[in-house]
XYZ file of C-alpha atoms in Angstrom:
693
model
C 53.486 22.198 8.420
C 53.824 24.277 11.486
C 55.697 27.348 11.086
C 58.436 28.551 13.279
C 58.680 32.588 14.279
C 60.721 33.209 11.024
C 58.534 31.308 9.107
C 55.590 32.928 10.064
C 56.989 36.472 9.583
C 58.034 35.750 6.317
C 54.292 34.738 5.486
C 53.133 37.970 7.027
C 55.139 40.041 4.589
C 54.054 37.943 1.928
C 50.619 38.463 2.823
C 50.298 42.176 3.957
C 53.103 43.781 1.774
C 54.329 43.933 -1.663
C 57.935 43.927 -0.771
C 60.296 41.878 -2.999
C 61.826 38.869 -0.643
C 64.631 36.778 -0.903
C 64.750 33.857 1.097
C 67.870 32.016 1.544
C 69.288 29.444 3.605
C 72.034 26.837 3.471
C 71.670 23.359 2.151
C 68.963 21.504 4.305
C 66.917 24.178 5.826
C 63.649 23.575 4.260
C 63.409 26.024 1.596
C 61.470 23.824 -0.763
C 59.150 22.287 1.863
C 58.507 26.268 2.786
C 57.691 27.211 -0.871
C 55.132 24.539 -1.203
C 53.494 25.565 2.307
C 53.633 29.335 0.781
C 51.680 27.798 -2.706
C 49.345 26.372 -0.859
C 48.338 28.887 1.849
C 48.795 32.355 0.339
C 46.012 34.041 -0.612
C 47.375 36.143 -3.595
C 47.397 35.009 -6.946
C 50.761 33.468 -7.748
C 52.969 31.641 -10.497
C 55.901 29.654 -9.669
C 59.161 30.114 -12.154
C 62.389 28.765 -12.234
C 65.770 29.014 -14.285
C 65.474 25.314 -15.797
C 62.697 22.631 -16.645
C 64.135 20.030 -14.152
C 63.810 22.989 -11.400
C 60.636 23.871 -12.615
C 59.009 20.562 -12.379
C 60.417 20.157 -8.883
C 59.324 23.406 -8.045
C 55.560 22.676 -9.246
C 56.141 25.628 -11.676
C 57.293 26.469 -15.300
C 60.472 27.948 -16.639
C 61.158 31.782 -16.639
C 61.645 31.554 -20.581
C 57.935 29.777 -21.184
C 56.345 32.049 -18.616
C 57.639 35.500 -20.087
C 58.433 34.130 -23.593
C 61.897 35.485 -23.288
C 64.009 36.379 -26.199
C 67.513 34.167 -27.221
C 70.729 36.370 -25.880
C 71.343 38.801 -23.807
C 68.643 40.612 -22.473
C 69.557 44.476 -22.762
C 67.819 46.429 -19.998
C 65.091 48.928 -21.627
C 62.200 51.685 -20.686
C 61.522 52.944 -23.627
C 57.779 53.507 -25.065
C 58.566 51.137 -28.241
C 60.144 48.140 -26.128
C 56.973 48.556 -23.693
C 54.273 48.461 -26.681
C 56.072 45.720 -28.432
C 56.270 43.492 -25.345
C 52.665 44.280 -24.650
C 51.571 42.821 -27.810
C 53.908 40.742 -29.839
C 55.958 39.236 -27.367
C 53.406 38.520 -24.656
C 50.225 37.532 -26.382
C 47.140 38.274 -25.522
C 45.967 35.289 -23.241
C 49.474 35.767 -21.189
C 49.019 39.328 -20.817
C 45.228 38.581 -19.158
C 47.215 36.082 -16.511
C 49.627 38.633 -15.854
C 47.291 41.452 -15.399
C 45.883 39.755 -12.348
C 49.216 38.515 -10.955
C 50.064 39.414 -7.691
C 52.899 37.427 -6.352
C 55.618 35.842 -8.360
C 57.970 33.131 -6.725
C 61.156 31.922 -8.522
C 63.152 29.263 -7.529
C 66.486 28.344 -7.677
C 67.260 32.272 -7.930
C 71.200 31.949 -7.606
C 71.152 30.718 -11.385
C 69.108 33.616 -12.357
C 71.058 36.440 -14.159
C 70.602 40.229 -13.514
C 69.311 41.177 -17.178
C 66.367 38.152 -16.697
C 65.227 40.076 -13.580
C 64.793 43.391 -15.627
C 63.340 41.822 -18.837
C 60.403 40.415 -15.974
C 60.264 43.705 -14.855
C 59.851 45.735 -17.954
C 57.058 42.867 -18.987
C 55.215 43.244 -15.917
C 55.167 47.267 -16.188
C 54.118 46.962 -19.497
C 51.200 44.847 -18.935
C 50.256 46.029 -15.526
C 50.600 49.632 -16.829
C 52.093 50.320 -13.312
C 55.482 52.315 -13.378
C 56.441 50.649 -9.837
C 58.944 48.214 -10.254
C 57.886 44.617 -11.550
C 54.485 46.599 -12.287
C 53.717 46.363 -8.118
C 54.011 42.281 -8.340
C 55.879 41.179 -5.581
C 58.597 38.948 -6.311
C 59.572 36.132 -3.632
C 63.103 34.684 -4.837
C 64.047 31.311 -3.529
C 67.737 29.900 -3.400
C 71.186 29.921 -2.049
C 73.654 31.975 -3.375
C 76.432 30.158 -2.205
C 75.412 27.372 -4.223
C 75.382 27.282 -8.495
C 75.623 30.529 -10.121
C 74.328 31.678 -13.441
C 75.883 31.163 -16.557
C 77.046 34.916 -17.850
C 80.626 34.306 -19.716
C 79.333 34.407 -23.441
C 76.995 37.172 -23.272
C 79.186 39.187 -20.565
C 80.479 41.331 -23.418
C 77.403 43.041 -23.789
C 76.043 42.815 -20.706
C 79.180 44.429 -18.521
C 78.111 47.494 -20.254
C 74.979 47.543 -18.199
C 75.584 45.454 -15.087
C 78.326 45.259 -12.065
C 77.704 41.838 -11.657
C 75.787 38.792 -13.151
C 73.635 37.852 -10.217
C 69.965 38.731 -9.506
C 70.761 41.363 -7.007
C 72.845 43.345 -9.584
C 69.293 43.910 -11.359
C 68.929 47.518 -12.134
C 64.900 47.392 -11.490
C 65.890 45.253 -7.762
C 68.274 48.364 -6.985
C 65.015 50.548 -7.046
C 63.602 48.576 -4.296
C 64.136 47.712 -0.432
C 64.915 44.025 -0.831
C 64.129 41.878 2.297
C 66.256 39.256 3.021
C 65.702 36.240 5.165
C 67.756 33.321 5.885
C 66.608 30.038 7.180
C 68.925 28.873 9.594
C 67.594 25.522 11.312
C 69.469 22.565 9.069
C 67.667 19.487 8.900
C 70.008 17.271 6.889
C 72.923 17.296 8.670
C 73.077 17.054 12.709
C 76.755 16.916 13.371
C 77.927 20.260 14.589
C 81.485 20.088 13.376
C 80.519 18.951 10.033
C 78.057 21.822 9.672
C 81.043 24.429 10.878
C 82.901 22.750 7.925
C 80.154 23.378 5.629
C 79.748 26.640 6.793
C 83.503 27.705 6.469
C 83.462 26.094 2.799
C 80.136 27.982 1.957
C 81.578 31.321 2.657
C 85.337 30.639 1.724
C 86.311 31.761 5.310
C 89.444 29.553 4.933
C 89.621 28.185 8.598
C 92.818 25.412 8.620
C 91.749 23.316 11.402
C 88.158 22.418 9.678
C 89.820 22.137 6.429
C 91.898 19.705 8.050
C 89.262 17.919 9.721
C 87.358 17.592 6.201
C 90.490 16.100 4.756
C 90.490 13.379 7.228
C 87.721 11.886 4.940
C 90.478 11.007 2.445
C 90.916 7.686 3.112
C 93.739 6.439 1.113
C 93.848 2.885 1.925
C 89.978 2.216 1.415
C 89.353 -0.495 -0.588
C 87.005 -0.791 -3.457
C 85.141 -3.211 -2.033
C 84.370 -0.718 1.038
C 83.638 2.099 -1.555
C 81.106 -0.451 -3.505
C 77.799 1.648 -2.440
C 79.135 4.808 -2.283
C 78.133 7.413 -4.782
C 80.451 9.212 -6.659
C 79.874 12.761 -7.092
C 82.153 14.552 -9.947
C 82.465 17.871 -11.594
C 81.755 16.510 -15.337
C 79.306 14.501 -17.183
C 81.484 12.490 -19.298
C 83.006 10.858 -16.513
C 79.761 10.220 -14.732
C 78.263 8.513 -17.948
C 81.595 6.406 -18.226
C 81.593 5.109 -14.292
C 77.773 3.975 -14.377
C 78.089 2.520 -18.009
C 81.194 0.640 -16.944
C 79.542 -0.507 -13.665
C 76.355 -1.516 -15.227
C 78.072 -3.546 -18.110
C 80.196 -5.384 -15.402
C 76.958 -7.306 -14.063
C 76.310 -10.399 -15.527
C 72.411 -10.508 -14.754
C 69.882 -9.767 -17.407
C 69.393 -5.722 -18.405
C 65.622 -4.696 -18.285
C 64.446 -1.543 -19.829
C 61.721 0.626 -18.530
C 60.043 2.893 -21.107
C 58.342 6.203 -19.375
C 54.827 7.057 -20.110
C 54.439 10.659 -21.366
C 50.888 12.271 -22.096
C 50.179 15.303 -24.087
C 52.640 18.408 -23.389
C 55.606 17.250 -21.843
C 58.893 18.513 -23.565
C 61.899 16.537 -23.583
C 64.196 18.983 -21.715
C 61.835 18.698 -18.735
C 61.928 14.901 -18.317
C 62.873 14.552 -14.770
C 64.099 10.941 -14.915
C 65.667 8.629 -17.998
C 63.237 8.082 -20.689
C 64.419 4.614 -21.133
C 65.372 3.570 -17.579
C 67.996 0.249 -18.196
C 68.519 -2.017 -14.738
C 70.165 -4.730 -13.766
C 70.264 -7.078 -10.441
C 73.140 -5.737 -8.481
C 72.662 -2.218 -9.697
C 73.210 0.461 -7.268
C 70.322 3.178 -7.741
C 68.860 6.168 -6.055
C 65.821 7.942 -5.781
C 64.865 11.136 -7.401
C 61.968 12.065 -5.832
C 60.301 12.188 -2.305
C 57.409 9.412 -1.924
C 54.507 11.169 -2.914
C 52.385 8.654 -0.948
C 53.281 10.401 2.055
C 54.658 7.347 3.717
C 58.085 8.648 3.479
C 59.535 5.085 2.489
C 62.151 6.961 0.244
C 63.587 10.473 -0.485
C 65.197 12.196 -3.073
C 68.796 10.727 -3.037
C 68.009 7.756 -0.791
C 70.010 4.661 -2.401
C 69.593 1.173 -3.133
C 70.328 -2.057 -4.638
C 68.385 -3.926 -7.143
C 67.621 -7.569 -6.009
C 64.788 -8.696 -8.682
C 63.726 -7.369 -11.745
C 60.632 -8.401 -13.889
C 59.111 -6.731 -17.162
C 56.931 -4.848 -14.917
C 58.347 -4.433 -11.390
C 61.413 -3.124 -9.531
C 62.461 -4.823 -6.389
C 65.166 -3.279 -4.210
C 66.926 -3.239 -0.824
C 67.663 0.142 0.775
C 71.513 0.381 2.023
C 70.910 2.558 5.083
C 68.579 0.105 6.715
C 68.218 -3.279 4.448
C 64.412 -2.958 4.185
C 62.909 -4.182 1.108
C 60.640 -2.182 -1.352
C 58.947 -3.031 -4.542
C 59.202 0.426 -6.572
C 56.366 2.435 -8.030
C 56.249 4.557 -11.089
C 55.784 8.335 -9.718
C 54.018 11.144 -11.941
C 55.410 14.461 -12.350
C 53.058 17.076 -14.059
C 53.863 19.753 -16.342
C 52.007 22.746 -14.881
C 50.646 25.648 -16.951
C 49.308 28.866 -16.133
C 46.005 30.350 -17.299
C 43.708 33.188 -16.642
C 40.339 31.699 -15.612
C 37.362 33.832 -17.373
C 34.660 32.576 -14.353
C 36.605 33.620 -11.373
C 39.152 36.249 -13.092
C 42.063 34.610 -11.176
C 45.396 32.700 -12.066
C 44.864 28.907 -12.142
C 47.226 26.031 -12.208
C 46.425 23.240 -14.811
C 48.261 20.334 -15.771
C 49.450 20.154 -19.589
C 51.011 16.928 -19.506
C 52.190 13.995 -17.361
C 55.344 11.806 -17.255
C 55.527 8.536 -15.522
C 58.450 6.487 -14.627
C 60.181 4.682 -11.621
C 62.056 7.568 -10.017
C 65.392 5.986 -10.010
C 68.487 6.405 -11.633
C 71.886 4.610 -11.430
C 73.653 5.799 -8.614
C 77.536 4.675 -9.286
C 77.793 8.786 -9.980
C 76.474 11.766 -10.426
C 77.395 15.308 -11.433
C 77.600 17.861 -9.124
C 75.299 19.762 -10.641
C 72.604 17.245 -10.716
C 73.017 16.418 -7.210
C 71.507 19.673 -5.969
C 68.783 19.086 -3.765
C 69.588 15.269 -3.147
C 70.869 14.006 0.179
C 73.110 10.955 0.422
C 74.067 8.540 3.293
C 77.211 7.504 1.611
C 79.234 9.438 -0.960
C 82.461 9.419 -2.601
C 83.437 13.043 -3.504
C 85.857 14.659 -5.981
C 86.129 18.262 -6.173
C 89.795 18.551 -7.205
C 88.502 19.822 -10.629
C 85.545 22.365 -9.427
C 85.785 25.255 -11.630
C 83.045 27.505 -10.467
C 81.493 29.292 -7.383
C 79.663 26.956 -5.041
C 80.456 23.532 -6.497
C 82.618 22.463 -3.666
C 79.869 23.580 -1.103
C 77.176 21.888 -3.447
C 79.170 18.325 -3.373
C 79.947 18.424 0.460
C 76.608 19.750 1.648
C 74.832 16.391 -0.097
C 76.125 14.423 2.871
C 74.341 13.475 5.966
C 77.152 13.128 8.138
C 80.986 13.629 7.985
C 81.529 9.654 8.171
C 79.175 9.286 5.352
C 81.804 11.043 3.095
C 85.043 9.552 1.336
C 87.036 12.210 -0.411
C 89.038 10.857 -3.784
C 91.436 13.889 -3.348
C 92.227 16.323 -0.386
C 90.394 19.322 -0.734
C 92.857 21.936 -1.173
C 91.637 25.932 -0.609
C 92.278 26.499 -4.446
C 89.092 24.050 -4.827
C 86.935 26.379 -2.720
C 85.975 28.778 -4.996
C 83.697 31.637 -3.846
C 82.322 35.041 -5.421
C 83.431 38.370 -3.249
C 80.120 39.833 -4.845
C 77.983 37.196 -2.890
C 80.006 37.129 0.110
C 79.344 40.876 0.304
C 75.582 41.023 -0.868
C 74.828 38.169 1.978
C 76.952 40.047 4.972
C 75.178 43.112 4.010
C 72.038 41.629 3.704
C 72.471 39.722 7.176
C 73.055 43.009 9.013
C 69.564 44.264 8.091
C 67.452 41.228 8.459
C 63.953 42.129 8.803
C 62.156 41.805 12.428
C 58.818 42.022 13.834
C 58.891 45.771 14.140
C 59.896 46.221 10.026
C 56.607 44.652 9.458
C 54.234 47.650 10.512
C 56.216 50.187 8.466
C 56.653 48.164 5.388
C 52.813 47.587 5.610
C 52.327 51.330 5.552
C 55.011 51.564 2.771
C 53.071 49.044 0.525
C 50.000 51.220 0.890
C 51.232 54.319 0.235
C 53.146 52.727 -2.392
C 49.467 51.574 -4.163
C 48.566 55.077 -3.921
C 51.561 56.710 -5.316
C 50.876 54.421 -8.382
C 47.427 55.507 -8.749
C 48.667 59.242 -9.055
C 51.789 58.648 -11.328
C 50.639 58.838 -14.566
C 53.966 58.219 -16.495
C 53.200 54.849 -17.938
C 49.923 56.782 -19.431
C 52.429 59.491 -20.757
C 54.449 56.847 -22.122
C 51.521 55.090 -23.744
C 50.271 58.550 -25.176
C 53.446 59.242 -26.553
C 53.641 56.312 -28.719
C 49.805 56.799 -29.553
C 51.227 60.646 -30.144
C 54.059 59.531 -32.646
C 51.706 57.671 -34.933
C 49.045 60.378 -35.467
C 51.801 63.212 -36.159
C 53.649 60.631 -38.434
C 50.711 60.230 -40.631
C 48.404 63.446 -40.166
C 48.783 67.137 -39.780
C 47.061 67.328 -36.451
C 47.047 69.884 -33.269
C 47.310 67.944 -30.417
C 48.431 70.824 -28.048
C 45.256 70.558 -25.748
C 45.480 66.745 -25.566
C 49.226 67.478 -24.619
C 48.551 70.084 -21.894
C 45.699 68.069 -20.284
C 47.600 64.974 -20.255
C 50.974 66.156 -18.949
C 50.114 69.856 -17.244
C 46.153 69.131 -15.912
C 46.716 65.541 -15.049
C 50.542 64.173 -14.845
C 51.845 67.419 -13.310
C 49.071 67.793 -10.555
C 49.814 63.790 -10.176
C 53.397 64.386 -9.346
C 52.796 67.259 -7.004
C 50.025 65.307 -4.839
C 52.517 62.320 -4.297
C 54.964 64.900 -3.050
C 52.544 67.094 -0.927
C 50.451 64.772 0.518
C 52.095 61.068 -0.092
C 55.886 61.633 0.277
C 56.126 62.544 3.822
C 53.122 60.358 5.227
C 54.185 58.204 7.997
C 51.185 56.711 9.194
C 48.619 54.187 7.044
C 46.722 56.356 4.849
C 43.456 54.879 6.061
C 44.157 56.010 9.558
C 44.710 59.773 8.475
C 41.341 61.400 8.569
C 42.864 64.567 6.824
C 44.575 62.519 4.043
C 41.155 60.569 3.406
C 39.373 63.953 2.849
C 42.159 64.868 0.086
C 42.124 61.715 -1.515
C 38.380 61.788 -1.862
C 38.709 65.311 -3.077
C 41.162 64.244 -5.677
C 39.180 61.787 -6.868
C 36.726 64.491 -7.998
C 39.433 66.448 -9.874
C 41.022 63.439 -11.766
C 37.661 61.979 -12.655
C 36.843 65.109 -14.435
C 39.931 65.427 -16.208
C 40.055 61.663 -17.126
C 36.424 61.771 -18.841
C 37.665 65.023 -20.533
C 40.753 62.669 -21.555
C 38.607 60.209 -22.973
C 36.340 62.296 -24.735
C 39.493 63.923 -26.624
C 41.190 60.400 -27.382
C 37.808 58.628 -28.887
C 37.595 62.171 -31.088
C 41.086 61.448 -32.386
C 39.972 57.826 -33.153
C 36.786 58.716 -35.034
C 38.727 61.123 -37.132
C 41.971 58.956 -38.055
C 41.373 57.195 -41.276
C 40.525 53.773 -41.269
C 42.667 52.653 -44.354
C 46.086 53.792 -41.880
C 44.688 51.865 -38.817
C 47.317 49.042 -38.778
C 48.696 46.921 -36.086
C 51.093 49.995 -34.512
C 48.349 52.221 -34.515
C 45.543 49.390 -32.656
C 48.705 48.779 -30.318
C 49.158 52.213 -29.393
C 45.359 53.164 -29.095
C 44.698 50.292 -27.036
C 47.729 51.041 -24.698
C 46.385 54.608 -24.005
C 42.604 53.688 -23.575
C 43.199 50.539 -21.165
C 45.509 53.095 -19.069
C 42.739 55.595 -18.824
C 40.283 53.121 -17.931
C 42.332 51.223 -15.415
C 43.124 54.967 -13.896
C 39.401 55.990 -14.032
C 38.098 52.889 -11.996
C 40.561 53.200 -9.431
C 39.784 56.828 -8.716
C 36.211 55.928 -8.973
C 36.419 53.634 -6.133
C 38.771 55.998 -4.019
C 36.025 57.445 -1.668
C 34.189 54.239 -0.838
C 37.753 52.435 -0.164
C 38.795 51.082 3.465
C 42.338 49.870 2.163
C 44.482 49.398 -0.802
C 43.252 46.037 -2.079
C 40.121 47.623 -3.187
C 41.853 50.278 -5.354
C 44.128 47.462 -6.848
C 41.082 44.887 -7.511
C 39.250 47.413 -9.096
C 42.417 48.246 -11.468
C 42.897 44.647 -12.138
C 38.958 44.010 -12.749
C 39.505 47.017 -15.440
C 42.207 45.547 -16.837
C 40.539 42.146 -17.295
C 37.429 43.704 -18.734
C 38.607 46.487 -21.078
C 37.405 45.304 -24.430
C 40.168 46.177 -26.594
C 39.404 48.028 -30.260
C 41.063 46.057 -32.937
C 40.614 45.865 -36.799
C 37.573 43.320 -36.477
C 35.418 45.689 -34.712
C 33.726 48.736 -36.077
C 36.625 51.604 -36.042
C 33.937 53.958 -35.288
C 34.138 54.219 -31.368
C 31.725 55.950 -29.219
C 32.141 57.284 -25.639
C 31.027 54.824 -23.049
C 27.510 55.361 -22.998
C 26.013 57.797 -20.059
C 24.999 55.574 -16.855
C 21.532 55.724 -16.392
C 20.061 56.433 -13.038
C 23.651 57.108 -11.878
C 22.681 57.268 -8.101
C 21.429 53.960 -7.872
C 24.725 52.659 -9.902
C 26.760 54.743 -7.445
C 25.253 52.930 -4.611
C 24.988 49.359 -6.464
C 28.916 49.933 -7.174
C 29.754 50.657 -3.196
C 27.423 47.663 -2.223
C 29.801 45.518 -4.450
C 32.875 46.828 -2.726
C 31.811 46.173 0.696
C 30.467 42.412 -0.421
C 33.754 41.729 -1.875
C 35.486 42.444 1.338
C 33.005 40.352 3.294
C 33.328 37.396 1.239
C 37.144 38.016 1.369
C 37.208 38.071 -2.871
C 37.648 40.525 -5.658
C 34.180 42.753 -6.054
C 34.458 41.894 -9.780
C 33.569 38.736 -8.916
C 30.638 39.689 -7.350
C 28.670 41.032 -9.906
C 30.466 42.751 -13.078
C 30.420 46.138 -13.559
C 28.179 45.720 -16.905
C 25.624 43.894 -14.450
C 25.470 46.994 -12.369
C 24.884 49.099 -15.080
C 22.134 47.193 -16.468
C 20.692 46.765 -12.665
C 20.501 50.368 -13.002
C 18.924 50.770 -16.556
C 16.494 47.825 -16.252
C 15.396 48.399 -12.841
C 14.460 44.563 -12.338
C 11.725 44.264 -9.324
C 11.741 40.649 -9.320
C 14.151 37.689 -8.776
C 13.014 36.429 -12.234
C 13.688 39.732 -13.772
C 16.870 39.841 -12.283
C 18.438 36.499 -12.869
C 17.738 37.254 -16.489
C 20.171 40.092 -16.867
C 23.399 38.704 -18.845
C 25.908 37.454 -16.104
C 23.631 37.224 -13.237
C 21.765 33.765 -13.627
C 19.867 31.832 -10.901
C 22.654 31.272 -8.772
C 23.666 34.576 -8.277
C 20.074 36.044 -8.253
C 19.441 33.604 -5.190
C 22.257 34.822 -3.451
C 22.179 38.709 -4.179
C 18.636 38.997 -5.179
C 17.308 40.303 -2.156
C 19.937 42.911 -1.829
C 19.764 44.160 -5.119
C 16.010 44.373 -5.198
C 15.711 46.062 -2.191
C 18.166 48.801 -3.361
C 16.082 48.925 -6.623
C 13.065 49.419 -4.487
C 14.301 52.238 -2.219
C 15.660 53.986 -5.280
C 11.889 53.836 -7.130
C 10.448 55.696 -3.984
C 13.064 58.500 -3.571
C 14.603 59.249 -7.260
C 13.499 60.489 -10.218
C 14.004 58.236 -13.559
C 16.272 59.507 -16.415
C 14.347 57.763 -19.560
């Protein structure tokens, strides 16, 4: 796929910044095609989610509900400590937590159907798991969809949600309002080429009510059209019972023999996600449509292309396309049920196939609901929007057609049938006035870099975690926590806030280009590392004095929350003096989160402070080398060698490749790859430094 200038700009914002992005466009502008390109070409750890099972399968992702384990009912927004702790452990789970910790980019397809409370729930989960107070825990959001199409279902829960939100749409999210959301609109329409038809669709889309264009549209109400003339037209209507009735009646009217084709389902593929009929019943003469693009790449058919069945056997389907009369023997297609998991070998988000669904990609096509027609393209359609009952329905139906000539209206379209939401129109008009351009990219890169540094000096999540731990301690013990409180709040939290205000808030250039700021960053790392080390001593002392008999799930959860925060901050500050960009710092945070060994009831209740590093000067040299090597190879530094391996090298001082390879976590492959450099540093150290035995 060759990108145009707008698509390239979007890719640059994805790759080089962490700004949340809303990518929209009229029907037929290639949003889904571009989504596939982004998935295949981004360097970020990503996951793709969608609001419904079928939309998720079509986007090559998973449902939002399954990925974030969303509870039923309205999701009341909350940032309280208790909810963070509960999400961290009980709702998200250990394996999913590890996956989310290394997530960089979350793509949400069909965003028009996603409610504001769902977006805020995602924000809460990601902040809790990532331990970063920035919206969405610093994860970049790419939201794709057309707000003028299908809207979210919210009416049943609105009596609760209206107390928190001004509207139900994703852009009403409280978390997104704290961000600078970028909106990009793809404008080149690939589905329709007639400029008059495009103008009609635009008028229906935004509800502008152009009378001349509406009159032109209503010329397609052909009162004298015969049943024979409309025989091969697909009927688009608002209600499912009518669709089912039309298809069943038409199929029953055919006198030919019925054949049933059963889908083949393997492993994990839930029924609600079936993208085609489990039992496909066909007869010769039946009107069908394809529901999937040709996976072979030969472009023999596309989503929505119609055909007529000409011959059937138990295992084969022969058909003729209505548009050009060509013949094709249909083949079964395979849909995969994607699952995301955390890979222990390379510390990345991996995409796996949990199950598959194989079926002929066909459905009866005498009628289809407007809702299910989203994403399809028809050459000939009989459209009824007289019973349209919600925002965007008329636009979705009309925009399925390639041309005005291929459309026939069952009833004339009245202004009342074109239902639009003023809040959507207002949001889109405001967004269009500030569409990003190339000159905005550089400032966004700087803003993202400063945002990462600000999150480093922001200890609010750590303080929330401490408050949870403190409340459990005070509830069960008579203990003086004044010194710990003073250290965390005054000497760490308040100083971090002042550093943000004084050094980062007014910065308008890249922090890595400012010599004075780099010096301040290095000095601050020394200060905070000392304070965090002292805090670790205090926390471990508290843990050791806590009665083992009282250590329940709430205790383990709270102590792990604060200790993991501490380990992450320590790793980031330790990387600061040698960091050349914010990627290094983020990778250290990610690495520390993944490598963190949680205290739980199955381990000794006596935890000792992390052992002093033997030969620390060598360890520091190895640490800096690992960061540099990760940059050279464009990979996370912990993919080079783990932190524990560095400690073992510094302690054991291997002198041969064999000795190096025998260190746990190295092996022959990494010994061959890095051995010469590691052994050289060890030899240099042995000639220059005093050993600490």
